[in-house]
PDB file of C-alpha atoms in Angstrom:
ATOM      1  CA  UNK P   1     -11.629  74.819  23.126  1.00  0.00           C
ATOM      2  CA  UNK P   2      -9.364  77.757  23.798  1.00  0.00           C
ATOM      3  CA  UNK P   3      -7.270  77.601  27.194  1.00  0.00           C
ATOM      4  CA  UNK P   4      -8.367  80.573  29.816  1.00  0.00           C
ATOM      5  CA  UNK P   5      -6.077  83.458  29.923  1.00  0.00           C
ATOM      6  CA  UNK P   6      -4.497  83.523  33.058  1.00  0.00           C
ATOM      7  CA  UNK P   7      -4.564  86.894  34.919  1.00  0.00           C
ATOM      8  CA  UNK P   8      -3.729  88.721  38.518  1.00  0.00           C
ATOM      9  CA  UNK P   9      -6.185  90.512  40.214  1.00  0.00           C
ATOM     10  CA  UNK P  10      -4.711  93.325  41.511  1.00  0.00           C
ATOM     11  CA  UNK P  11      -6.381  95.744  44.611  1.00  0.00           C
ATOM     12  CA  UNK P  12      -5.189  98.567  46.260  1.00  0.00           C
ATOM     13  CA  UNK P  13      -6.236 100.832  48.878  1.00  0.00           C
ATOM     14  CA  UNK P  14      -4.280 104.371  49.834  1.00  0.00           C
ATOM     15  CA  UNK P  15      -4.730 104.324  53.518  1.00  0.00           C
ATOM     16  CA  UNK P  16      -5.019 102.084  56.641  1.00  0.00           C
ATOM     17  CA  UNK P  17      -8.313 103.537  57.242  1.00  0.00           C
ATOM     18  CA  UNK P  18      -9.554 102.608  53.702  1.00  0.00           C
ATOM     19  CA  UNK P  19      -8.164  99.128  53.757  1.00  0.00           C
ATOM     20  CA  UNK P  20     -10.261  98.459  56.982  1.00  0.00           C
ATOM     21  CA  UNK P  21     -13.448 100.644  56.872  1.00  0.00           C
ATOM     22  CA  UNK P  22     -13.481 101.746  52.650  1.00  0.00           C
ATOM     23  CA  UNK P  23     -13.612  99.756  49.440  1.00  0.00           C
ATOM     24  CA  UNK P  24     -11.303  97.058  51.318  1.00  0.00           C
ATOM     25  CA  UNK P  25      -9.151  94.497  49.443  1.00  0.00           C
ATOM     26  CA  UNK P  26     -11.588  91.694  50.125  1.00  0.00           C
ATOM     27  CA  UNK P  27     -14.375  93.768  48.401  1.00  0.00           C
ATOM     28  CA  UNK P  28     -12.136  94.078  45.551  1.00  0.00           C
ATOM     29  CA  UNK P  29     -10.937  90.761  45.467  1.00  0.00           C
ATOM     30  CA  UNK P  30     -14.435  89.546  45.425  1.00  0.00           C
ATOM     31  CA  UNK P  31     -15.375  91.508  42.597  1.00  0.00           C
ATOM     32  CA  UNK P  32     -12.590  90.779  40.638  1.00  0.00           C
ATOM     33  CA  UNK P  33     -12.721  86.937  41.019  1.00  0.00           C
ATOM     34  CA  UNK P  34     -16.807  87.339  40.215  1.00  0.00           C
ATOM     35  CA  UNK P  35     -15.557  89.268  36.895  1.00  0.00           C
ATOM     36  CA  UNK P  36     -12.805  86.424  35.714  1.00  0.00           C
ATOM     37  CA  UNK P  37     -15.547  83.956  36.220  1.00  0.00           C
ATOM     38  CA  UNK P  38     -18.314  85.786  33.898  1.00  0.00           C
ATOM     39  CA  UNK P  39     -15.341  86.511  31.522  1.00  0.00           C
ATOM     40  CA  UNK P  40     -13.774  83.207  31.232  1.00  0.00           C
ATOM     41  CA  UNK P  41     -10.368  84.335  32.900  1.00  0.00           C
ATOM     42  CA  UNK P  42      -8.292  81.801  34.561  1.00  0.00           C
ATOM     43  CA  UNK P  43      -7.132  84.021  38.143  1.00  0.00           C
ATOM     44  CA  UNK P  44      -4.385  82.991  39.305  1.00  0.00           C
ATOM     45  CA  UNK P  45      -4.794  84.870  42.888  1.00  0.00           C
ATOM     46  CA  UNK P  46      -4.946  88.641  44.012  1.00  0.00           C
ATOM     47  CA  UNK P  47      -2.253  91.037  44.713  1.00  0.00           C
ATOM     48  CA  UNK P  48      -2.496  93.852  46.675  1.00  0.00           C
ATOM     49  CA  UNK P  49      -1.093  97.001  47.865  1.00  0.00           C
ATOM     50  CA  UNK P  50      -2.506  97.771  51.219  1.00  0.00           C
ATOM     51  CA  UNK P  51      -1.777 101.633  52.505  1.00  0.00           C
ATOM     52  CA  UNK P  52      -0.010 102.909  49.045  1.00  0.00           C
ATOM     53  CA  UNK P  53      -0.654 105.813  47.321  1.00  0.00           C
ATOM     54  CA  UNK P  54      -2.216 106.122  44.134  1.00  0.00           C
ATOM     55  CA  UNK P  55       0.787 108.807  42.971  1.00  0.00           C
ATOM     56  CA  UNK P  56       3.667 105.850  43.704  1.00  0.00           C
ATOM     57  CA  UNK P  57       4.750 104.864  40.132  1.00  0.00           C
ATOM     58  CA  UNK P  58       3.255 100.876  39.755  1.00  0.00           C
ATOM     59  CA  UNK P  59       6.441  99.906  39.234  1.00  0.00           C
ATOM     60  CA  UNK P  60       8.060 100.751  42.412  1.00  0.00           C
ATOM     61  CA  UNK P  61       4.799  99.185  44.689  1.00  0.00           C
ATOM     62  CA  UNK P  62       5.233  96.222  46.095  1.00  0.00           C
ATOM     63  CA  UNK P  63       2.741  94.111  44.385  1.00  0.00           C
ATOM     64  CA  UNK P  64       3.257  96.161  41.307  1.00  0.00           C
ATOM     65  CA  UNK P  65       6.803  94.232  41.713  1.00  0.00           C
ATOM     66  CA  UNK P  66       5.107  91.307  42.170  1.00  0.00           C
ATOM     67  CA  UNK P  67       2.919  91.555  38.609  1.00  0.00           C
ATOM     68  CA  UNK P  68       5.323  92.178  37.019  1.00  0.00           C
ATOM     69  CA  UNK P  69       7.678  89.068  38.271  1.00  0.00           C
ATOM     70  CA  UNK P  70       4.345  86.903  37.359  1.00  0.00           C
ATOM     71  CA  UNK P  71       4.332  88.095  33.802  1.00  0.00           C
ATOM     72  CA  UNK P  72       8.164  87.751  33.283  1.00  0.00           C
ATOM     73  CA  UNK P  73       7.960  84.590  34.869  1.00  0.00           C
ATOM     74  CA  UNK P  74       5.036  82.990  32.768  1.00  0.00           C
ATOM     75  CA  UNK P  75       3.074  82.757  35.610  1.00  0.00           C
ATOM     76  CA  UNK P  76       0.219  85.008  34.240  1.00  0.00           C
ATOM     77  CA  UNK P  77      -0.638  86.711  30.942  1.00  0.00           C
ATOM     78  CA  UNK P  78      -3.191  89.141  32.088  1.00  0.00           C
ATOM     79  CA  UNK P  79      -4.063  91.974  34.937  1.00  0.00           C
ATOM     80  CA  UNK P  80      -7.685  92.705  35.999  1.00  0.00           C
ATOM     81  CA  UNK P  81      -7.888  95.605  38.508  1.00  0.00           C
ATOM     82  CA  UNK P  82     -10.972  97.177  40.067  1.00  0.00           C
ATOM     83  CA  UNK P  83     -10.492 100.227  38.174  1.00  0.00           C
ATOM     84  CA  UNK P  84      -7.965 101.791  36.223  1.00  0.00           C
ATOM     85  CA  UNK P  85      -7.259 104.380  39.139  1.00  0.00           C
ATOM     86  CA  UNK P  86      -6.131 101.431  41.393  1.00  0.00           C
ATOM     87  CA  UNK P  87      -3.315 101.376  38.824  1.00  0.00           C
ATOM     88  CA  UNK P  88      -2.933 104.922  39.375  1.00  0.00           C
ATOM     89  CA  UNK P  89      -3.792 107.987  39.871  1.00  0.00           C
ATOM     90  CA  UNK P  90      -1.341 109.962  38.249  1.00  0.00           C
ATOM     91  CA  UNK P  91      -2.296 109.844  34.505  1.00  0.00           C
ATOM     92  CA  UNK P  92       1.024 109.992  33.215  1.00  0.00           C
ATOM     93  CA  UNK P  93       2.287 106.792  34.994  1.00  0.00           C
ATOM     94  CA  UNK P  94      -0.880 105.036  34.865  1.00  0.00           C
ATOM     95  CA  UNK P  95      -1.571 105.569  30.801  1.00  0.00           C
ATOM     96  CA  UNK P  96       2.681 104.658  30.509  1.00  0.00           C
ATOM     97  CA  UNK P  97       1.819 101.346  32.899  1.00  0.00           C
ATOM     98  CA  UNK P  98      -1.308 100.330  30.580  1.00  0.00           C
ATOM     99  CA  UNK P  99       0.343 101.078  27.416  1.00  0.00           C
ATOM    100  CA  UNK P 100       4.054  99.426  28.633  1.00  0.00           C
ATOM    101  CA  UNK P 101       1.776  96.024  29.652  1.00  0.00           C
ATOM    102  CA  UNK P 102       0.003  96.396  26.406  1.00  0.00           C
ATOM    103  CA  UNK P 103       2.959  96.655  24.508  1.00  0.00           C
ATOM    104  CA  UNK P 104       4.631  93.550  25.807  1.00  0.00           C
ATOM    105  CA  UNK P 105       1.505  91.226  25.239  1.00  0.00           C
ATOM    106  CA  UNK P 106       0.076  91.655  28.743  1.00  0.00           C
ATOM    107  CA  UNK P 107      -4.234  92.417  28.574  1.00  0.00           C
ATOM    108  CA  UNK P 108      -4.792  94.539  30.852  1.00  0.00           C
ATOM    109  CA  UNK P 109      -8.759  94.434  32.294  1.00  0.00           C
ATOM    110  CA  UNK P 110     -10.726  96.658  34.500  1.00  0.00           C
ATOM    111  CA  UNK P 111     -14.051  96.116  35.999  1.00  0.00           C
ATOM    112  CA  UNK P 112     -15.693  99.300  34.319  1.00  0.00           C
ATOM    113  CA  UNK P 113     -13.805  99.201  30.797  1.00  0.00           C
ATOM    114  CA  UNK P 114     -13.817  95.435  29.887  1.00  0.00           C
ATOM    115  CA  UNK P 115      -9.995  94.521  27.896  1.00  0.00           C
ATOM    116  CA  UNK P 116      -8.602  97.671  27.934  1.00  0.00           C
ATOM    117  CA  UNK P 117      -7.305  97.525  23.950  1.00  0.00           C
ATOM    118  CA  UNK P 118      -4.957 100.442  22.257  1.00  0.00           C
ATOM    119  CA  UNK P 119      -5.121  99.375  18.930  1.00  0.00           C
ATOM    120  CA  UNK P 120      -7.774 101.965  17.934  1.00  0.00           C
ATOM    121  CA  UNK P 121      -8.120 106.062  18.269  1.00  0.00           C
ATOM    122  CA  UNK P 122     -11.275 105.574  20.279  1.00  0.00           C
ATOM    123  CA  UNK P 123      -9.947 103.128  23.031  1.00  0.00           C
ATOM    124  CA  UNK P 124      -6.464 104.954  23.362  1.00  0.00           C
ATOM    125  CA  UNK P 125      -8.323 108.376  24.082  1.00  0.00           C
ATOM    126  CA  UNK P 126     -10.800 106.785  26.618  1.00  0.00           C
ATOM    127  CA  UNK P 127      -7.590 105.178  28.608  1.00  0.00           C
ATOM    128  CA  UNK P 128      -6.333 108.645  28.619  1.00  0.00           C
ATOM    129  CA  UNK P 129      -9.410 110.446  29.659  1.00  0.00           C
ATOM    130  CA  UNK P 130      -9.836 107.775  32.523  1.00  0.00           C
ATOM    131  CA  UNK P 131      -6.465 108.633  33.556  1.00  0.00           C
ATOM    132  CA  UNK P 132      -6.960 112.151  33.881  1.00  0.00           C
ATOM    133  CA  UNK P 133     -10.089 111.847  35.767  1.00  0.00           C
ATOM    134  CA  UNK P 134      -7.970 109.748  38.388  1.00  0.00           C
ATOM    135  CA  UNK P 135      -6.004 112.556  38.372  1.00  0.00           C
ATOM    136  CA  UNK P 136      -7.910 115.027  38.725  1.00  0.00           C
ATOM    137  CA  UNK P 137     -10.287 112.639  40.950  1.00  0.00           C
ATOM    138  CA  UNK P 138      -6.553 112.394  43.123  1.00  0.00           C
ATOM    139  CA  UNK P 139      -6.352 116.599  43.487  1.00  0.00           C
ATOM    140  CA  UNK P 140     -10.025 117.317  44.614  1.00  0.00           C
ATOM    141  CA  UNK P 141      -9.421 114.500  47.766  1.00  0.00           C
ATOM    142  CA  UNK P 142      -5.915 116.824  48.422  1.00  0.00           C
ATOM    143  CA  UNK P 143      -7.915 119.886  48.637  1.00  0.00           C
ATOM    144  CA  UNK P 144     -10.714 118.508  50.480  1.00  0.00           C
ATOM    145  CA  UNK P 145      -8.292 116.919  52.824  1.00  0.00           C
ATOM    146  CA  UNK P 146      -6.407 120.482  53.252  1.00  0.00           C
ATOM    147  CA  UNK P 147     -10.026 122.025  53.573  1.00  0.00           C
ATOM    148  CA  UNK P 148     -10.645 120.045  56.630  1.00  0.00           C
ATOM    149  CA  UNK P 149      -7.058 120.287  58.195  1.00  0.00           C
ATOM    150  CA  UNK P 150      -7.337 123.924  57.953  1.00  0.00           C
ATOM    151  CA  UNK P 151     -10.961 124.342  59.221  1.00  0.00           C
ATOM    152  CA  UNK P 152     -10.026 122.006  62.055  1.00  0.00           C
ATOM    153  CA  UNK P 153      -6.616 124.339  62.775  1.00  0.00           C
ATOM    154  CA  UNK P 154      -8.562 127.548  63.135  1.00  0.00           C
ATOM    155  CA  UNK P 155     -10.952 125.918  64.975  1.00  0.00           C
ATOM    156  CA  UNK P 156      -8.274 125.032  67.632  1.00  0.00           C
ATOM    157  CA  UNK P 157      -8.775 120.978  67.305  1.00  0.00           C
ATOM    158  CA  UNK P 158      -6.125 119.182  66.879  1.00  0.00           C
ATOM    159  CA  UNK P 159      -4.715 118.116  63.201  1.00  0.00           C
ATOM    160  CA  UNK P 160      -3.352 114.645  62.729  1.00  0.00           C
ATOM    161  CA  UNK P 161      -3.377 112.085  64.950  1.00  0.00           C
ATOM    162  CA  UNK P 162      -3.067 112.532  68.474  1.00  0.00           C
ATOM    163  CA  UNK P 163       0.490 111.269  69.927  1.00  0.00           C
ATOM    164  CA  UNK P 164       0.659 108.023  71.976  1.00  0.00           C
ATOM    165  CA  UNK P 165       1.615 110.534  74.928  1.00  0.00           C
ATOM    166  CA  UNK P 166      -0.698 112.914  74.944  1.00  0.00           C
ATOM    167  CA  UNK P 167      -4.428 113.172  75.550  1.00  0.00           C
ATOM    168  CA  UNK P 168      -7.046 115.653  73.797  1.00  0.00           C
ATOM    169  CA  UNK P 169      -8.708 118.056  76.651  1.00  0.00           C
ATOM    170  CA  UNK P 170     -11.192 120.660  75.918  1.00  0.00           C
ATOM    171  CA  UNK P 171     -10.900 124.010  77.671  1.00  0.00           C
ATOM    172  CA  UNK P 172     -12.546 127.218  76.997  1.00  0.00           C
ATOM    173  CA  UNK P 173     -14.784 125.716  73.401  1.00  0.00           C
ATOM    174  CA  UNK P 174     -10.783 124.280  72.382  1.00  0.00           C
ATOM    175  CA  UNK P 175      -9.844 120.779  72.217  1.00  0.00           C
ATOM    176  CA  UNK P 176      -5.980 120.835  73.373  1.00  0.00           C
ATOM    177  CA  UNK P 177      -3.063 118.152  73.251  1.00  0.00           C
ATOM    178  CA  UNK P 178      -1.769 117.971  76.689  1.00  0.00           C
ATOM    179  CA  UNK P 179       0.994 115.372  77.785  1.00  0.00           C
ATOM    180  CA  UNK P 180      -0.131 112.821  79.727  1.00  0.00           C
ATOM    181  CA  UNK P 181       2.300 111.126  82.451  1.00  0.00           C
ATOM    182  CA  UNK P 182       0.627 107.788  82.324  1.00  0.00           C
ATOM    183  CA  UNK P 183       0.599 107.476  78.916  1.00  0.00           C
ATOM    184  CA  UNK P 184       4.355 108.264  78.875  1.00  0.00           C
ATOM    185  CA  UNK P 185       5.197 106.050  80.992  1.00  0.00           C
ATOM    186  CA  UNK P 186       3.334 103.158  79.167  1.00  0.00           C
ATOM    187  CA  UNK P 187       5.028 104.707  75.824  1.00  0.00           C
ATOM    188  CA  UNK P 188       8.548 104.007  77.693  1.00  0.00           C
ATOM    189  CA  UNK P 189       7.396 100.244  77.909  1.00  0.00           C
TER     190      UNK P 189
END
């Protein structure tokens, strides 16, 4: 009998707002652990970076730190992620990531893709096409998200979030940011 590969999950979410109300860490985590068990993967635990951006190189995340410690360390042989964009969505890093783990001996697993394997055309060309549709995936939300900011700035709303000393009032069909003396003074506090 062979001994179970041992392997991180690893989650991540780009915003606060996703990490409580999106596909949340414990949603990931829980399909990640259900994967190692139909796969015969030892997990060690999760790790995951909560509120970072798919365009911050894995290397300098926090938990991307902390795989990479594990596998130095012996502690694991293996990542499984949700989905190759959680590793990142800029294809450069993320197909330089898979292909540095790779390299060293790490596998490198992903709920949609199975053992992620370079060793043929066919698999190396897939990595990179799921890459670039992170990517590209990673440039639609931008637009989207200036889309909205814009439509919302000629509509006279506010953009961004409203300061902790000010209150939204609507006047005349506009929503405005006034300042609001109570809330400053609790703000001083």
């Amino acid at each position: 009998m062979t001994t179970p590969i041992k392997v991180l999950g690893y989650a991540r979410v780009s915003t606060d707002k996703q990490a409580r109300f999106g596909a949340s860490m414990e949603a990931q985590g829980r399909l990640i652990e259900e994967y190692c068990e139909r796969q015969g993967l030892a997990l060690v635990e999760v790790v995951t970076d909560e509120a970072v951006h798919g365009t911050v190189p894995f290397k300098e995340r926090p938990g991307g730190r902390e795989v990479i410690r594990a596998f130095k360390s012996g502690r694991a042989e293996g990542i499984v992620a949700f989905a190759m964009d959680r590793i990142g969505r800029d294809a450069g890093d993320a197909t330089q990531t898979i292909r540095s783990l790779v390299a060293a001996g790490i596998h490198v697993y992903t709920l949609e893709d199975g053992e992620i394997a370079l060793e043929d055309f066919g698999s190396r060309v897939m990595m990179v096409v799921r890459a670039e549709v992170a990517a590209e995936e990673r440039r639609k939300i931008a637009a989207r998200t200036k889309a909205a900011h814009d439509a919302n700035f000629k509509a006279g709303r506010p953009v961004g979030p409203t300061p902790l000393t000010a209150r939204a009032v609507e006047r005349d069909g506009r929503v405005y940011l006034e300042p609001d003396p109570n809330l400053m003074r609790a703000a001083d506090i």
